[in-house]
Amino acid sequence: MSSLIIKQIPCLSDNYGYLVHDPQSGETASIDTPDAKAILAALDDEGWRLTQIWNTHHHYDHAGGNAELVEKTGCAVYAPKGERDMIPGADHYIGEGDEVHLGEHRARVIDTPGHTRGHICYIFDDEKLAFVGDTLFALGCGRLFEGTPEQMWDSLYKLKALPDDMLIHCAHEYTMDNARFAVTVEPQNADLQSRILQIKALREKDQPTVPMLLGLEKATNPFLRPGSAAIRANLKEERSDDAAVFAHVRRLKDAF
Ligand code: ZN
Ligand code: FE
């Protein structure tokens, strides 16, 4: 089985679109569709034919390019079951326990509600690639537009359970802002401090900080670390419940 080729496409102001291509079958999936024109140009550059769209959630910067891409390519559209009728062109509805395929490659679907009610992520276990939409960001997590903090914590906990060498592909370049907040939550984290230096250097050269290894997120992302004694002490958080501490961190970020 040949390996997958990933093309990361900066779109709109701070989105990343992703094309995943399987050279063996010639199949290509677009994970979300922030900008149809940019995605069509990338397909054209590579000489790839779009066969599938895999949406993570219904927001315009994730599904806004669906209609044009379906019209131009006739591709299939996989969308979250929990967002039926909210995603243009959807013809397959999927959720936890389902799989999508790119040739012989297999991605597992997990439900990750919180940012939106029906948000899903796509996990290639064998290839160690995860496409997480607006659930987990580098040093951050998605805002809670439709779900509760408890739901979002359950969703992040599922992602946190994946192996450290899983490469996380999120849908926005929010890392510098997230870093400014993260350091206020856990200033004594040396891994976080050194990561921030690397992030600054990348952003000064206009380089992406995404994708990122899950192991580094586990060590530095405050939203994955509600169990950290340092974070609890810094927030004067006496509750032992991880979901409650997560909710506290999320509330602070909303007001940051
Ligand atoms: Zn969103
Ligand atoms: Fe988004």
mmCIF file of N, CA, C and O and ligand atoms in Angstrom, residues 14-15 32 57 59-62 115 133-134 137 145 171-172 174, ligand 2:
data_model
loop_
_atom_site.group_PDB
_atom_site.id
_atom_site.type_symbol
_atom_site.label_atom_id
_atom_site.label_comp_id
_atom_site.label_asym_id
_atom_site.label_seq_id
_atom_site.Cartn_x
_atom_site.Cartn_y
_atom_site.Cartn_z
ATOM 1 N N ASP A 14 -7.289 32.642 8.011
ATOM 2 C CA ASP A 14 -6.427 31.798 8.851
ATOM 3 C C ASP A 14 -6.830 30.321 8.824
ATOM 4 O O ASP A 14 -6.488 29.580 9.732
ATOM 5 N N ASN A 15 -7.566 29.911 7.790
ATOM 6 C CA ASN A 15 -7.962 28.492 7.692
ATOM 7 C C ASN A 15 -6.900 27.661 6.986
ATOM 8 O O ASN A 15 -6.126 28.181 6.178
ATOM 9 N N ASP A 32 -12.847 19.243 4.684
ATOM 10 C CA ASP A 32 -13.479 20.553 4.715
ATOM 11 C C ASP A 32 -13.188 21.316 3.417
ATOM 12 O O ASP A 32 -12.311 20.930 2.626
ATOM 13 N N HIS A 57 -17.702 19.800 10.200
ATOM 14 C CA HIS A 57 -18.874 20.460 10.785
ATOM 15 C C HIS A 57 -19.411 21.481 9.796
ATOM 16 O O HIS A 57 -18.830 21.704 8.744
ATOM 17 N N HIS A 59 -19.954 24.817 9.761
ATOM 18 C CA HIS A 59 -19.603 26.237 9.612
ATOM 19 C C HIS A 59 -19.142 26.558 8.187
ATOM 20 O O HIS A 59 -18.537 25.732 7.515
ATOM 21 N N TYR A 60 -19.417 27.813 7.811
ATOM 22 C CA TYR A 60 -19.178 28.247 6.436
ATOM 23 C C TYR A 60 -17.701 28.094 6.030
ATOM 24 O O TYR A 60 -17.405 27.747 4.894
ATOM 25 N N ASP A 61 -16.806 28.329 6.979
ATOM 26 C CA ASP A 61 -15.379 28.218 6.628
ATOM 27 C C ASP A 61 -14.920 26.751 6.594
ATOM 28 O O ASP A 61 -13.712 26.471 6.473
ATOM 29 N N HIS A 62 -15.872 25.816 6.675
ATOM 30 C CA HIS A 62 -15.546 24.387 6.587
ATOM 31 C C HIS A 62 -16.343 23.673 5.500
ATOM 32 O O HIS A 62 -15.886 22.667 4.968
ATOM 33 N N HIS A 115 -17.673 22.226 19.842
ATOM 34 C CA HIS A 115 -17.625 23.420 18.988
ATOM 35 C C HIS A 115 -18.976 23.553 18.270
ATOM 36 O O HIS A 115 -19.588 24.611 18.286
ATOM 37 N N GLY A 133 -10.542 19.311 12.525
ATOM 38 C CA GLY A 133 -11.415 20.469 12.309
ATOM 39 C C GLY A 133 -11.183 21.555 13.340
ATOM 40 O O GLY A 133 -10.049 22.010 13.545
ATOM 41 N N ASP A 134 -12.242 21.958 14.015
ATOM 42 C CA ASP A 134 -12.161 23.018 15.034
ATOM 43 C C ASP A 134 -12.325 22.442 16.442
ATOM 44 O O ASP A 134 -12.876 23.105 17.332
ATOM 45 N N PHE A 137 -6.817 22.685 18.601
ATOM 46 C CA PHE A 137 -5.861 23.516 17.868
ATOM 47 C C PHE A 137 -4.494 23.416 18.527
ATOM 48 O O PHE A 137 -4.396 22.959 19.670
ATOM 49 N N PHE A 145 -19.563 26.800 20.647
ATOM 50 C CA PHE A 145 -20.721 27.497 20.073
ATOM 51 C C PHE A 145 -22.019 26.755 20.364
ATOM 52 O O PHE A 145 -23.048 27.359 20.575
ATOM 53 N N ALA A 171 -7.823 23.044 11.674
ATOM 54 C CA ALA A 171 -8.345 23.834 10.563
ATOM 55 C C ALA A 171 -8.013 25.319 10.626
ATOM 56 O O ALA A 171 -8.436 26.075 9.760
ATOM 57 N N HIS A 172 -7.279 25.748 11.655
ATOM 58 C CA HIS A 172 -6.933 27.176 11.746
ATOM 59 C C HIS A 172 -5.509 27.376 12.253
ATOM 60 O O HIS A 172 -5.013 26.591 13.062
ATOM 61 N N TYR A 174 -4.215 29.457 14.630
ATOM 62 C CA TYR A 174 -4.512 30.329 15.772
ATOM 63 C C TYR A 174 -3.392 30.249 16.803
ATOM 64 O O TYR A 174 -3.561 30.726 17.944
HETATM 65 FE FE FE B 2 -13.493 27.144 11.648
#
